Amino acid sequence: MFEQRLSSFLNPKHPLFQLSDSITWHSLESDLDRGFSYGLGQPPLPIRLIIGILIMSHM
């Protein structure tokens, strides 16, 4: 009833928000996901989060 899209809470002028439509996240995630093994230990952080942090560190 009171559902709102997450994008309505975010700043559309933020660099990562603007990049979100220009990056094909699904294909990037599936390509990079093949390089990681899942097993024992802590579950990995989402690849989209890691890529976003790397992009922000270079801005």
Backbone as JSON, one array per atom type, in Angstrom:
{
  "sequence": "MFEQRLSSFLNPKHPLFQLSDSITWHSLESDLDRGFSYGLGQPPLPIRLIIGILIMSHM",
  "N": [[0.82, -1.18, 0.0], [1.91, 1.28, 0.86], [4.21, 1.33, -0.64], [7.35, 2.39, -1.89], [9.69, 3.2, -4.41], [13.16, 2.47, -4.12], [14.82, 4.26, -5.4], [13.54, 6.68, -5.12], [14.38, 7.66, -2.72], [17.01, 8.24, -3.02], [19.75, 10.37, -4.03], [19.55, 11.84, -7.09], [21.61, 13.19, -8.31], [23.94, 12.1, -7.48], [27.07, 10.59, -8.25], [27.25, 7.71, -8.53], [24.59, 7.02, -8.76], [23.95, 8.18, -11.18], [25.61, 6.67, -12.84], [24.42, 4.21, -12.7], [22.53, 3.56, -14.67], [24.04, 3.45, -16.95], [25.79, 1.35, -16.8], [25.98, -2.08, -17.47], [24.97, -3.92, -15.2], [24.13, -6.55, -14.61], [25.4, -8.32, -16.49], [28.04, -7.7, -15.92], [28.23, -8.48, -13.23], [27.73, -11.25, -13.49], [29.92, -12.05, -15.06], [32.12, -11.43, -13.39], [31.47, -12.9, -11.16], [32.1, -15.51, -11.69], [34.75, -15.81, -11.03], [34.93, -16.17, -8.33], [34.85, -18.36, -5.55], [32.45, -20.12, -3.69], [32.03, -21.17, -0.48], [33.29, -22.38, 2.45], [33.55, -20.06, 5.18], [33.08, -16.48, 5.47], [30.28, -15.13, 3.74], [30.63, -13.65, 0.48], [30.86, -10.1, -0.22], [28.41, -8.2, -2.06], [29.08, -7.95, -5.53], [28.43, -5.68, -6.94], [28.48, -3.73, -4.95], [31.23, -3.72, -4.29], [32.36, -2.89, -6.74], [31.19, -0.37, -6.94], [32.39, 0.91, -4.74], [35.07, 0.87, -5.57], [34.88, 2.49, -7.87], [34.09, 4.92, -6.67], [36.38, 5.46, -5.17], [38.11, 6.38, -7.04], [37.2, 8.8, -7.84]],
  "CA": [[0.0, 0.0, 0.0], [2.77, 2.45, 0.95], [5.49, 0.99, -1.24], [8.03, 3.4, -2.69], [10.92, 2.71, -5.0], [14.37, 2.91, -3.44], [15.37, 5.41, -6.12], [12.9, 7.92, -4.66], [15.09, 8.11, -1.52], [18.41, 8.51, -3.37], [20.07, 11.64, -4.69], [19.8, 11.56, -8.52], [22.83, 13.87, -8.75], [25.09, 11.35, -6.99], [27.75, 9.95, -9.4], [26.89, 6.3, -8.7], [23.2, 6.98, -9.23], [23.99, 8.5, -12.61], [26.26, 5.56, -13.54], [23.65, 2.97, -12.6], [21.85, 3.24, -15.93], [24.99, 3.29, -18.06], [26.56, 0.11, -16.61], [25.18, -3.31, -17.53], [25.36, -4.56, -13.96], [23.88, -7.99, -14.61], [26.46, -9.03, -17.2], [29.28, -7.48, -15.18], [28.17, -9.34, -12.05], [27.85, -12.66, -13.87], [31.3, -12.27, -15.5], [33.03, -11.39, -12.24], [31.06, -13.92, -10.2], [32.75, -16.79, -12.03], [36.08, -15.85, -10.44], [34.86, -16.36, -6.89], [34.31, -19.64, -5.11], [31.61, -19.99, -2.51], [32.18, -22.35, 0.35], [33.47, -22.04, 3.85], [33.91, -18.68, 5.47], [32.06, -15.43, 5.37], [29.78, -14.93, 2.37], [31.25, -12.47, -0.14], [30.06, -8.89, -0.4], [27.9, -8.1, -3.43], [30.05, -7.42, -6.48], [28.02, -4.31, -7.27], [28.99, -2.88, -3.87], [32.69, -3.61, -4.44], [32.64, -2.07, -7.92], [30.82, 0.99, -6.58], [33.44, 1.44, -3.86], [36.25, 1.11, -6.4], [34.62, 3.67, -8.7], [34.1, 6.09, -5.81], [37.74, 5.74, -4.72], [38.83, 7.03, -8.13], [36.53, 10.06, -8.18]],
  "C": [[0.87, 1.26, 0.0], [4.14, 2.2, 0.34], [6.04, 2.15, -2.05], [9.3, 2.77, -3.24], [12.1, 3.28, -4.23], [14.94, 4.17, -4.09], [14.73, 6.73, -5.69], [13.58, 8.48, -3.42], [16.52, 8.55, -1.83], [18.56, 9.84, -4.09], [20.38, 11.37, -6.17], [21.04, 12.26, -9.07], [24.1, 13.15, -8.29], [25.73, 10.6, -8.16], [27.38, 8.48, -9.61], [25.46, 6.14, -9.18], [23.16, 7.23, -10.73], [24.63, 7.37, -13.41], [25.38, 4.31, -13.6], [22.94, 2.58, -13.89], [22.81, 2.99, -17.08], [25.84, 2.02, -17.94], [25.6, -1.07, -16.7], [25.59, -4.19, -16.35], [25.2, -6.07, -14.01], [25.0, -8.76, -15.31], [27.79, -8.87, -16.49], [29.34, -8.38, -13.95], [28.37, -10.8, -12.43], [29.26, -12.99, -14.36], [32.26, -12.34, -14.32], [32.72, -12.48, -11.23], [31.74, -15.26, -10.46], [34.11, -16.93, -11.36], [36.09, -16.09, -8.94], [34.28, -17.73, -6.57], [33.53, -19.41, -3.82], [31.72, -21.28, -1.73], [32.25, -21.93, 1.8], [33.84, -20.58, 4.02], [32.74, -17.73, 5.31], [31.58, -15.3, 3.94], [30.38, -13.66, 1.78], [30.29, -11.28, -0.17], [29.54, -8.86, -1.83], [28.91, -7.41, -4.35], [29.71, -5.98, -6.85], [28.51, -3.32, -6.21], [30.49, -2.65, -4.02], [33.04, -2.71, -5.62], [32.3, -0.61, -7.63], [31.86, 1.66, -5.69], [34.7, 1.76, -4.66], [36.07, 2.34, -7.29], [34.7, 4.93, -7.86], [35.52, 6.45, -5.35], [38.56, 6.45, -5.79], [38.2, 8.35, -8.56], [37.1, 11.19, -7.35]]
}
